[in-house]
Short mmCIF file of C-alpha atoms in Angstrom, two decimals:
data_model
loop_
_atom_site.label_atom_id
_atom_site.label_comp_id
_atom_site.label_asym_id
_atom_site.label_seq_id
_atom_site.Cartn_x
_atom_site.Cartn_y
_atom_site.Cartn_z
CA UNK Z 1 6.04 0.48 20.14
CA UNK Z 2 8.04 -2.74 19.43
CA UNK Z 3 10.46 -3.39 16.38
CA UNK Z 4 12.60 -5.80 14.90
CA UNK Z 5 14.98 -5.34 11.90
CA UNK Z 6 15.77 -8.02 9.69
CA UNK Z 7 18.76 -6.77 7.45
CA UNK Z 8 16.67 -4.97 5.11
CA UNK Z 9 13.31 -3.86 6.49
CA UNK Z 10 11.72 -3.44 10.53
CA UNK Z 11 8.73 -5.26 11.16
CA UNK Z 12 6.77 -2.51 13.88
CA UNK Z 13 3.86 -2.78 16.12
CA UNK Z 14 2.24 -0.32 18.30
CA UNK Z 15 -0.33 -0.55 20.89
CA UNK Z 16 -3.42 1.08 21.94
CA UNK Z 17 -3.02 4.82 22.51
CA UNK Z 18 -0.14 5.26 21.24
CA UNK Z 19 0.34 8.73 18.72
CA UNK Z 20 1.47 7.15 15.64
CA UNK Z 21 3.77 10.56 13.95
CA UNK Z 22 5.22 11.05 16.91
CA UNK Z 23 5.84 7.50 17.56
CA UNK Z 24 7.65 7.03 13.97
CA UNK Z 25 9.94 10.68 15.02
CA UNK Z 26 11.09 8.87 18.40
CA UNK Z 27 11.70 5.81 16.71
CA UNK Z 28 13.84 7.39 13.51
CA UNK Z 29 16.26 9.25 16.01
CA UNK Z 30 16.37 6.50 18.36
CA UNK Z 31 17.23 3.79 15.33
CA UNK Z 32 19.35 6.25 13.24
CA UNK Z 33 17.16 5.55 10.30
CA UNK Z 34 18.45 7.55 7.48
CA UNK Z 35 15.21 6.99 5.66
CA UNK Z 36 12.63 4.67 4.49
CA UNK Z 37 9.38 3.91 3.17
CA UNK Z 38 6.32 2.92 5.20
CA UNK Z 39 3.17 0.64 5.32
CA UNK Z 40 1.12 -0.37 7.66
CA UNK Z 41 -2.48 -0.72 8.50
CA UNK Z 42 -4.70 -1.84 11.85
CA UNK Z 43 -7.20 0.18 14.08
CA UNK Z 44 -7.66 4.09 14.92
CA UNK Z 45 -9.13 5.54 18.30
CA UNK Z 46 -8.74 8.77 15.84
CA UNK Z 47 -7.03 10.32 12.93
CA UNK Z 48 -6.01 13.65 11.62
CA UNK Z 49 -6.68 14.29 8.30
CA UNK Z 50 -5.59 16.83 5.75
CA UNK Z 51 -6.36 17.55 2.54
CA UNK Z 52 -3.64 20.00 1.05
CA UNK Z 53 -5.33 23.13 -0.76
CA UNK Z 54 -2.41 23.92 -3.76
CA UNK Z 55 -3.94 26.98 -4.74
CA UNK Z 56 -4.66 27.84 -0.72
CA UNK Z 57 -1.19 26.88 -0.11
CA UNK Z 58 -2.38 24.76 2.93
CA UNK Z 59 -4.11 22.33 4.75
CA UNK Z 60 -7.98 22.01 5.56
CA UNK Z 61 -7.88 19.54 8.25
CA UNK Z 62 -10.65 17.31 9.57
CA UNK Z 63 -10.78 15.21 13.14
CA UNK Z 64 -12.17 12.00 12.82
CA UNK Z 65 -12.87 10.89 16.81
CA UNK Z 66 -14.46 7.34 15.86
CA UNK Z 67 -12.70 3.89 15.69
CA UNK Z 68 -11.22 2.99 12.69
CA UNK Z 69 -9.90 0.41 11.06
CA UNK Z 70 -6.85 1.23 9.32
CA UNK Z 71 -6.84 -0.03 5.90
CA UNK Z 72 -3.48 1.41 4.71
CA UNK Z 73 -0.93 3.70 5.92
CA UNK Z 74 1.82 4.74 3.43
CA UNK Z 75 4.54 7.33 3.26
CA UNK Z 76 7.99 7.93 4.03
CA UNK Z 77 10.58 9.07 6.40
CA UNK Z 78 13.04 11.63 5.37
CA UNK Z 79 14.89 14.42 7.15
CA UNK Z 80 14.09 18.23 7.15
CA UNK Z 81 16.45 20.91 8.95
CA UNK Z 82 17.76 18.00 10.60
CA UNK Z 83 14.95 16.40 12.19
CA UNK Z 84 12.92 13.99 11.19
CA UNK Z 85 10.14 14.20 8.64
CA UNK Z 86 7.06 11.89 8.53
CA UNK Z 87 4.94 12.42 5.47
CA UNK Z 88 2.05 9.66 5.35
CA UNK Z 89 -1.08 9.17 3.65
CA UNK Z 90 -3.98 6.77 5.00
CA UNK Z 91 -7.29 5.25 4.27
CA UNK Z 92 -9.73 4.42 6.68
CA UNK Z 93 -13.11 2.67 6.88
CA UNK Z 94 -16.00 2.53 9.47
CA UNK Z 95 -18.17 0.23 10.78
CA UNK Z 96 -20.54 0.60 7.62
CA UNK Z 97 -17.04 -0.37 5.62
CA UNK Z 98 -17.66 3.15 3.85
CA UNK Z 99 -14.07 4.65 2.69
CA UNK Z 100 -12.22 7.64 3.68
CA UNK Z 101 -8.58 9.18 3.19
CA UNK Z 102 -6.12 11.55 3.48
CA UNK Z 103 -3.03 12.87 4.59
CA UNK Z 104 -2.41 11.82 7.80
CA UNK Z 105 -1.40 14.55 10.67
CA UNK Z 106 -1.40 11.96 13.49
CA UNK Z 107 -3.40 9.26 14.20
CA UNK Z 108 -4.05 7.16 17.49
CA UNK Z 109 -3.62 3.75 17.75
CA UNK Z 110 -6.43 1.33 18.49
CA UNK Z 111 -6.44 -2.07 18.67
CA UNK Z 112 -3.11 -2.45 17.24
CA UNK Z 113 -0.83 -1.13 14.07
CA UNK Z 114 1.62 -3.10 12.55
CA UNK Z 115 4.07 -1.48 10.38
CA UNK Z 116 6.75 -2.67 7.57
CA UNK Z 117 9.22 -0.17 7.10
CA UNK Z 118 11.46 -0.72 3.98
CA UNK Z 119 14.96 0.59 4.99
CA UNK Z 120 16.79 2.84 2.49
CA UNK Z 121 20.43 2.30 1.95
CA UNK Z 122 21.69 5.60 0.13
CA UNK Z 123 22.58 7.92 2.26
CA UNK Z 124 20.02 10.15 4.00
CA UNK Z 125 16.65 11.17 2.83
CA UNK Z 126 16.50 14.81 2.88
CA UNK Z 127 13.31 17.48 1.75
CA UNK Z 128 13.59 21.42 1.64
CA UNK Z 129 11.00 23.86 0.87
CA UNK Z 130 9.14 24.10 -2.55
CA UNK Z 131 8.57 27.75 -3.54
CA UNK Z 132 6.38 26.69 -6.50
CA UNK Z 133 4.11 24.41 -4.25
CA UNK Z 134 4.34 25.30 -0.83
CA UNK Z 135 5.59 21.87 0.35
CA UNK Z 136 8.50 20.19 1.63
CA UNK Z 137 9.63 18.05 -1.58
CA UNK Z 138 12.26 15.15 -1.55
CA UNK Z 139 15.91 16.19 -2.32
CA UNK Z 140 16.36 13.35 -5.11
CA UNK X 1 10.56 13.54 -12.43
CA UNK X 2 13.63 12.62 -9.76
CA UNK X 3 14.69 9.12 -8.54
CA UNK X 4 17.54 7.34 -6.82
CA UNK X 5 18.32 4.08 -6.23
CA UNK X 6 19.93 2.22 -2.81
CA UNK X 7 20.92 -1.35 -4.77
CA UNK X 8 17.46 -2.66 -3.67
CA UNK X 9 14.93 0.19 -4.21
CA UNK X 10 14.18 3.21 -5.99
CA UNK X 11 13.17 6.76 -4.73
CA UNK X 12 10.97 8.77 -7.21
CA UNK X 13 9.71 12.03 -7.40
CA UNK X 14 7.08 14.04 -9.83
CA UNK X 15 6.64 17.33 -9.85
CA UNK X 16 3.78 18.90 -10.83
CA UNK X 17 2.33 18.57 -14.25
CA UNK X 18 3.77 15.15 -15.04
CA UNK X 19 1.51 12.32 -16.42
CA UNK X 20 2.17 9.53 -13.97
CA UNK X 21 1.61 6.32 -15.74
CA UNK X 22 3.58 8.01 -19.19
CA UNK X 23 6.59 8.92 -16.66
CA UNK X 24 6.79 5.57 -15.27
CA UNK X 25 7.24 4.43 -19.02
CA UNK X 26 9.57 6.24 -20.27
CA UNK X 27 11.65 5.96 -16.52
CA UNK X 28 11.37 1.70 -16.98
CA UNK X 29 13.07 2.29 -20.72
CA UNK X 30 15.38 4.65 -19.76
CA UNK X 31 16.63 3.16 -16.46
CA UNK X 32 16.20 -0.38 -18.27
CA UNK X 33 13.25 -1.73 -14.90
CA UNK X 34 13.47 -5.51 -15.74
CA UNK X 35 10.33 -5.65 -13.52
CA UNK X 36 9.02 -3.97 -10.15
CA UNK X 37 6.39 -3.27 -7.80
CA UNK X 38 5.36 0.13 -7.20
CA UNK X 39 4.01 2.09 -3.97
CA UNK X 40 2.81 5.86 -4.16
CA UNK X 41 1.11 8.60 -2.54
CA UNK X 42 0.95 11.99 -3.25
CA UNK X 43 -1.60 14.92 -4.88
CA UNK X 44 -3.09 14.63 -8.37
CA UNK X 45 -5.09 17.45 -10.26
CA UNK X 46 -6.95 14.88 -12.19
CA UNK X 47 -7.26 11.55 -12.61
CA UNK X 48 -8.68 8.93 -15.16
CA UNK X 49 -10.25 5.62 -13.27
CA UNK X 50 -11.52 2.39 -14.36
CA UNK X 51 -13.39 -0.55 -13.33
CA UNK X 52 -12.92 -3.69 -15.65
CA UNK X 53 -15.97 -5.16 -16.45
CA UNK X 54 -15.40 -8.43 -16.47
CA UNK X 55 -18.40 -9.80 -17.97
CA UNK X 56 -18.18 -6.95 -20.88
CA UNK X 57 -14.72 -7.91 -20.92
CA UNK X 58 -13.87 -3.99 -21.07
CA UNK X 59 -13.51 -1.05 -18.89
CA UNK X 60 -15.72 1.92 -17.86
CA UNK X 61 -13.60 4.65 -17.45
CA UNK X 62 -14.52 8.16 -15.59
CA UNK X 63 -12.25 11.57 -15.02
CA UNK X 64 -11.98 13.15 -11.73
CA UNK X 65 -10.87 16.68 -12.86
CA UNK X 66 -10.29 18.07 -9.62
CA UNK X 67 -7.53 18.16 -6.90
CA UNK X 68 -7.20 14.99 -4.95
CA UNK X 69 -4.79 13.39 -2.45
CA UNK X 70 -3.86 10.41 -3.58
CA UNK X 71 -3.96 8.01 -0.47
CA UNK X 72 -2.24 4.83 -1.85
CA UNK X 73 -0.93 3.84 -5.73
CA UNK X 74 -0.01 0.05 -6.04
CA UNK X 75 0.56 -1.91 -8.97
CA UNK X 76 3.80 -3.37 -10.87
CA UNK X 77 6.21 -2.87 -14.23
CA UNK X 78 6.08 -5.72 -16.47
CA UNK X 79 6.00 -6.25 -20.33
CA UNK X 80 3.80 -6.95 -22.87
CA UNK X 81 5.12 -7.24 -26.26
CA UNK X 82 8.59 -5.82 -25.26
CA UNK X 83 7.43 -2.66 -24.27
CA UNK X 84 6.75 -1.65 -20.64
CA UNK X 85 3.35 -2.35 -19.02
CA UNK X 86 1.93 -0.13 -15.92
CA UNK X 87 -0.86 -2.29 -13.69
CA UNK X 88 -1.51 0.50 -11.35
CA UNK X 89 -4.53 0.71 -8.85
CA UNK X 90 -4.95 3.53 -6.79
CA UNK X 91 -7.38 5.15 -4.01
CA UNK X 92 -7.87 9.27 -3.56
CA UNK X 93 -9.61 11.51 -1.03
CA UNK X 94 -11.16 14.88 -1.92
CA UNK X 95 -11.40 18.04 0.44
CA UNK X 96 -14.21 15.96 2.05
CA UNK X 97 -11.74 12.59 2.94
CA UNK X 98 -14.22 10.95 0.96
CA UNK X 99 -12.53 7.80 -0.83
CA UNK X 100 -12.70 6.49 -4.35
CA UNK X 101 -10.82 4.46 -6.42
CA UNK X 102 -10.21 2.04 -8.95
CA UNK X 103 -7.85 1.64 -12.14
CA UNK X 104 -5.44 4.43 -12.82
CA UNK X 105 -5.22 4.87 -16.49
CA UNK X 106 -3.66 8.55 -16.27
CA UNK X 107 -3.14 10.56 -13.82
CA UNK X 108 -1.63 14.28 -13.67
CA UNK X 109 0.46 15.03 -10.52
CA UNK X 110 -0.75 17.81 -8.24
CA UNK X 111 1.75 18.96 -5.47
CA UNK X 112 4.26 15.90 -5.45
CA UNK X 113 4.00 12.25 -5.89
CA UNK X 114 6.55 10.01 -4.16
CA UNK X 115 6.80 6.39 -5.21
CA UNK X 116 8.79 3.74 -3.87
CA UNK X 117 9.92 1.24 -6.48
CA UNK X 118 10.61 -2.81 -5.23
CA UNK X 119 12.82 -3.70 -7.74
CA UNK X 120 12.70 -7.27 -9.15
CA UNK X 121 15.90 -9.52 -9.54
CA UNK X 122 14.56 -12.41 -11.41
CA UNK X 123 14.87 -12.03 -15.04
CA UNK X 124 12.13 -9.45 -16.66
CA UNK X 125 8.76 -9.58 -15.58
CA UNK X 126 6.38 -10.08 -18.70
CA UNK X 127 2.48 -10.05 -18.94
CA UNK X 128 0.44 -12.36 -21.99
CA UNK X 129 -3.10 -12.58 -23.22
CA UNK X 130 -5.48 -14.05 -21.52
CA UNK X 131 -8.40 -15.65 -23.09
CA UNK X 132 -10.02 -16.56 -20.09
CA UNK X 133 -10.61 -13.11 -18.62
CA UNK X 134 -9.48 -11.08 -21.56
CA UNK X 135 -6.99 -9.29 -19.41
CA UNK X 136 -3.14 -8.94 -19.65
CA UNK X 137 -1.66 -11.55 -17.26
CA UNK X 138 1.67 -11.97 -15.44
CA UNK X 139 3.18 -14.85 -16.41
CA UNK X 140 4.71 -16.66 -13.56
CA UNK O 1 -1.37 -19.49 -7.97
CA UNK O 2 1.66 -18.55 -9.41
CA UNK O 3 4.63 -17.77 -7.68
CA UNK O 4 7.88 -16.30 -8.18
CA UNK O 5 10.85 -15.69 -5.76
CA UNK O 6 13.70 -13.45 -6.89
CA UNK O 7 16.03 -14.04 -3.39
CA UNK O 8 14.09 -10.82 -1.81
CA UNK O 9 10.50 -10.92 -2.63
CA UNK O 10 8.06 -13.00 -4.06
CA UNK O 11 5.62 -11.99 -7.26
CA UNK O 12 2.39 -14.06 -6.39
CA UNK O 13 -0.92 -14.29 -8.78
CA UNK O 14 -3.84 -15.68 -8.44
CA UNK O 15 -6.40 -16.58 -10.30
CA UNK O 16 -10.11 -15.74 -10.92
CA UNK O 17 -12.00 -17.98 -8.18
CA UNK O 18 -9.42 -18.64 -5.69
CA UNK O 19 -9.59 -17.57 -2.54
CA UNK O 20 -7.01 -15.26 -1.49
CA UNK O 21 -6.93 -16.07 2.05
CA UNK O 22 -7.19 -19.81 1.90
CA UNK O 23 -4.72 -19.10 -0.99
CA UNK O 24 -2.42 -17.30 1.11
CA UNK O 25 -2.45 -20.30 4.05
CA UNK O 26 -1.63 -22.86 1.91
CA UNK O 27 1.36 -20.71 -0.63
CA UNK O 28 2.68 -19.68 3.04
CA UNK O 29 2.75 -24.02 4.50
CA UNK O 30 4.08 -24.97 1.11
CA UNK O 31 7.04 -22.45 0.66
CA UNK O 32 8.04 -22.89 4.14
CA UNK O 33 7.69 -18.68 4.24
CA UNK O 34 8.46 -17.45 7.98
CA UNK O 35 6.62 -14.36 7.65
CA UNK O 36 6.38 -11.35 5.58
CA UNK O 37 4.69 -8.38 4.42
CA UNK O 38 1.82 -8.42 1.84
CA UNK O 39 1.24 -5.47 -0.83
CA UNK O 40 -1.55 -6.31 -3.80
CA UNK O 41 -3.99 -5.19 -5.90
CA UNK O 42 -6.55 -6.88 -8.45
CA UNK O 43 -10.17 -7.67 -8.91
CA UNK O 44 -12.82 -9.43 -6.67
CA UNK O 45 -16.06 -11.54 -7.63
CA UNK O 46 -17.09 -11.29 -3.61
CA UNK O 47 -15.45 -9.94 -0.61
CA UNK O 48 -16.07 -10.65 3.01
CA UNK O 49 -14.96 -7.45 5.49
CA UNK O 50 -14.53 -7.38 9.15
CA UNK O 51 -14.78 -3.96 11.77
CA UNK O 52 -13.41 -4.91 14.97
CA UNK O 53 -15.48 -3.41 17.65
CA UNK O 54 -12.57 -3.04 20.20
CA UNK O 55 -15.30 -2.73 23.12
CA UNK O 56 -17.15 -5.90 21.95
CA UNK O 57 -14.18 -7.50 21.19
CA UNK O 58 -15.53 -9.20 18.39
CA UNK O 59 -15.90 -8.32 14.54
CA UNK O 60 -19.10 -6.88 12.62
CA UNK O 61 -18.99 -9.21 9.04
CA UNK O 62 -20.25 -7.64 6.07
CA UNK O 63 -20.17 -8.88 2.65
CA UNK O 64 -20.41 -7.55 -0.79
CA UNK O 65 -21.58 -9.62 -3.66
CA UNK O 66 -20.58 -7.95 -6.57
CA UNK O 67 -17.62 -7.22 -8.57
CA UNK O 68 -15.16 -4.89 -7.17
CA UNK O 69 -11.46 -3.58 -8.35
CA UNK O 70 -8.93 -4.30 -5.55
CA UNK O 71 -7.57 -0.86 -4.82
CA UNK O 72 -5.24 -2.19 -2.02
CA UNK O 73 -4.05 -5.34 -0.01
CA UNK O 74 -1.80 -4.84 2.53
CA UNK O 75 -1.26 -6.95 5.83
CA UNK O 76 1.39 -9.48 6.94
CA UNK O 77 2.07 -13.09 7.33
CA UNK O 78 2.89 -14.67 10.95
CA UNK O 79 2.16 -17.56 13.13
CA UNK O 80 -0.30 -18.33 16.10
CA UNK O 81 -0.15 -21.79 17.25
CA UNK O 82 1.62 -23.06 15.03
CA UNK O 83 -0.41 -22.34 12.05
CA UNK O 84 -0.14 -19.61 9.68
CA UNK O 85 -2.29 -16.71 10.27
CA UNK O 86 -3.01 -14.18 7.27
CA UNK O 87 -3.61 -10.34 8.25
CA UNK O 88 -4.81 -8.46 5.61
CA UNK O 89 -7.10 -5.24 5.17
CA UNK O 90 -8.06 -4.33 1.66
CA UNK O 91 -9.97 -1.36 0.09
CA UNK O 92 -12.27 -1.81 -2.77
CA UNK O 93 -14.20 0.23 -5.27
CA UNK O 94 -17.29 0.04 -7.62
CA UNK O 95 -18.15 0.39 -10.80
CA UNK O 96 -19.24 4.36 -9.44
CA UNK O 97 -15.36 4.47 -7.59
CA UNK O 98 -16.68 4.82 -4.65
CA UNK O 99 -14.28 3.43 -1.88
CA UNK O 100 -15.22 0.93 0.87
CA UNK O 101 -12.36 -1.07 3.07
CA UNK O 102 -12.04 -3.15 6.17
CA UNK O 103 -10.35 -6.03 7.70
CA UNK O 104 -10.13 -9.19 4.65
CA UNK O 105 -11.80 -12.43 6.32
CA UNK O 106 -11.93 -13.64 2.94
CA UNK O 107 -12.01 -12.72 -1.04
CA UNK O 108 -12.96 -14.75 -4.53
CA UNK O 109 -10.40 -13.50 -7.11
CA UNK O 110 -12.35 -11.82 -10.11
CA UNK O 111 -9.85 -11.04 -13.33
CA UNK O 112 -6.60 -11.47 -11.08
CA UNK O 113 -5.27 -10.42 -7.99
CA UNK O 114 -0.95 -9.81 -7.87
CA UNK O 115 0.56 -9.59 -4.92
CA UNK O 116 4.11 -8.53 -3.60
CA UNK O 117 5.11 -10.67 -0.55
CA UNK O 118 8.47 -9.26 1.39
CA UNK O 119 9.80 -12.12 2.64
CA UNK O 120 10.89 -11.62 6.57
CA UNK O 121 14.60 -12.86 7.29
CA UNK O 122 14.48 -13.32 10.82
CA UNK O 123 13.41 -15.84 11.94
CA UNK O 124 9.60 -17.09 12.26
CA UNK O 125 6.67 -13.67 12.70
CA UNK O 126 4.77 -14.91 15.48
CA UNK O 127 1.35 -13.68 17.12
CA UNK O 128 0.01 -14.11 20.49
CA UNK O 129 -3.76 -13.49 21.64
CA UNK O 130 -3.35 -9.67 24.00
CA UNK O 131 -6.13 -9.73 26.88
CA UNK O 132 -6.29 -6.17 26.52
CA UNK O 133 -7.62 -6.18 22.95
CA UNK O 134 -8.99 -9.43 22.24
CA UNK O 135 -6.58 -9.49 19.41
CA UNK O 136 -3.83 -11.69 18.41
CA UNK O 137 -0.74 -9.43 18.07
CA UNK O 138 2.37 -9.84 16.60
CA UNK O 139 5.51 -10.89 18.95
CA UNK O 140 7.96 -8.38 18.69
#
């Protein structure tokens, strides 16, 4: 993973095989970032996805092991108990150009993913437990 | 619904239940948005979807009235005739990661949905008539 | 193309038969723009959309014919060679919803298509052809 920060947002890129969750954790606590908002797209070796059951009160996950491309990643980075908390959706397409989505457990990288990460400038981005939902919801 | 803002960017939050498009209304009055572009993901429990016909110059509209994970919202706050105007496209996934898409004309919130709001600096955005395509333009 | 830069970020539209790539190329030589990151949405008379086939190293073209709502545009604006070089994956949908994606060689603009373009503030993005993946990635 390589990154540059321009004053307001960090241009990122990963390379081939790299895990892309755990990739955005390390980076967080190695950057200090407080919090952000992320986009990105590029190419899957595979991806993770989960599709959050309300009623169920969790997550039916499906492996996709099939290149991908990537055709956008979104999502944020906030903190929970302290550590770092990635919570990103993504869409994906085949070689038929057929859609898919979800939420995005982890992913890894193929060809390349290239990342804009909009910094956020108020403090730190924070989520505790929902008891209504189940989920981990922003402290705004 | 919860937001903050950093001096560039706004946070937002809606809980469950909340019409999105309606919220983002009433938030651009109350916080006076001069203009904005909008980024989302989340869960929805329904959704209303259109594809403008651009020959027809209308739009067929169809209700997805079941949970989805909404994969990516994009779109902008302008005005049209003073009051605030919601372009907002947006792509979903169902238990299956199957993707659709299109037009978000409503949309209730399922589980969460976090939006990250670009703010605009330049004056207030505005949108005007076009005969052309008979859609609602930016003017820029 | 219309154009709009409020000292952060630029509020681009086009209009319906330009092409958004070409568009893009020229907008970026004209402004002088360094780099940046691209969000947008909008409509489509045509679309052309790449797969890269990472063991092939080359890209499987496919191209759609029809009208389609832009659900998504996201990709970034560097250099290679000197020249500017426009990466961009979209997702589209139908007049059914139904989602399809992919890597944007190139798009006619149906009704509109807006786009968000963070401007990058250091310096000049550059890319460089990787032996690796056959790609051009970005310097970082």
């Amino acid at each position: 993973m390589n990154s540059q920060y321009d004053g307001f947002n960090w241009m990122i890129s990963l390379q081939k095989g790299e895990l892309l969750v755990e990739s955005l954790i390390k980076f967080a606590k190695k950057e200090n970032i407080h919090g952000g908002w992320v986009s990105g797209i590029g190419g899957a070796l595979s991806v993770q996805l989960a599709f959050y059951d309300l009623q169920a009160r969790d997550y039916e996950i499906k492996e996709f092991n099939k290149p991908l491309e990537i055709t956008s990643l979104h999502g944020n980075i906030a903190y929970k108990d302290g550590e770092p908390f990635i919570h990103l959706h993504g869409t994906f397409s085949d070689a038929n150009m057929q859609g898919l989505g979800g939420h995005v457990k982890e992913l890894i990288v193929g060809g390349t993913c290239e990342i804009f990460l909009h910094n956020w400038f108020k403090g730190k981005l924070t989520r505790s437990e929902d008891d209504a939902t189940g989920l981990a919801l922003l402290d705004l």
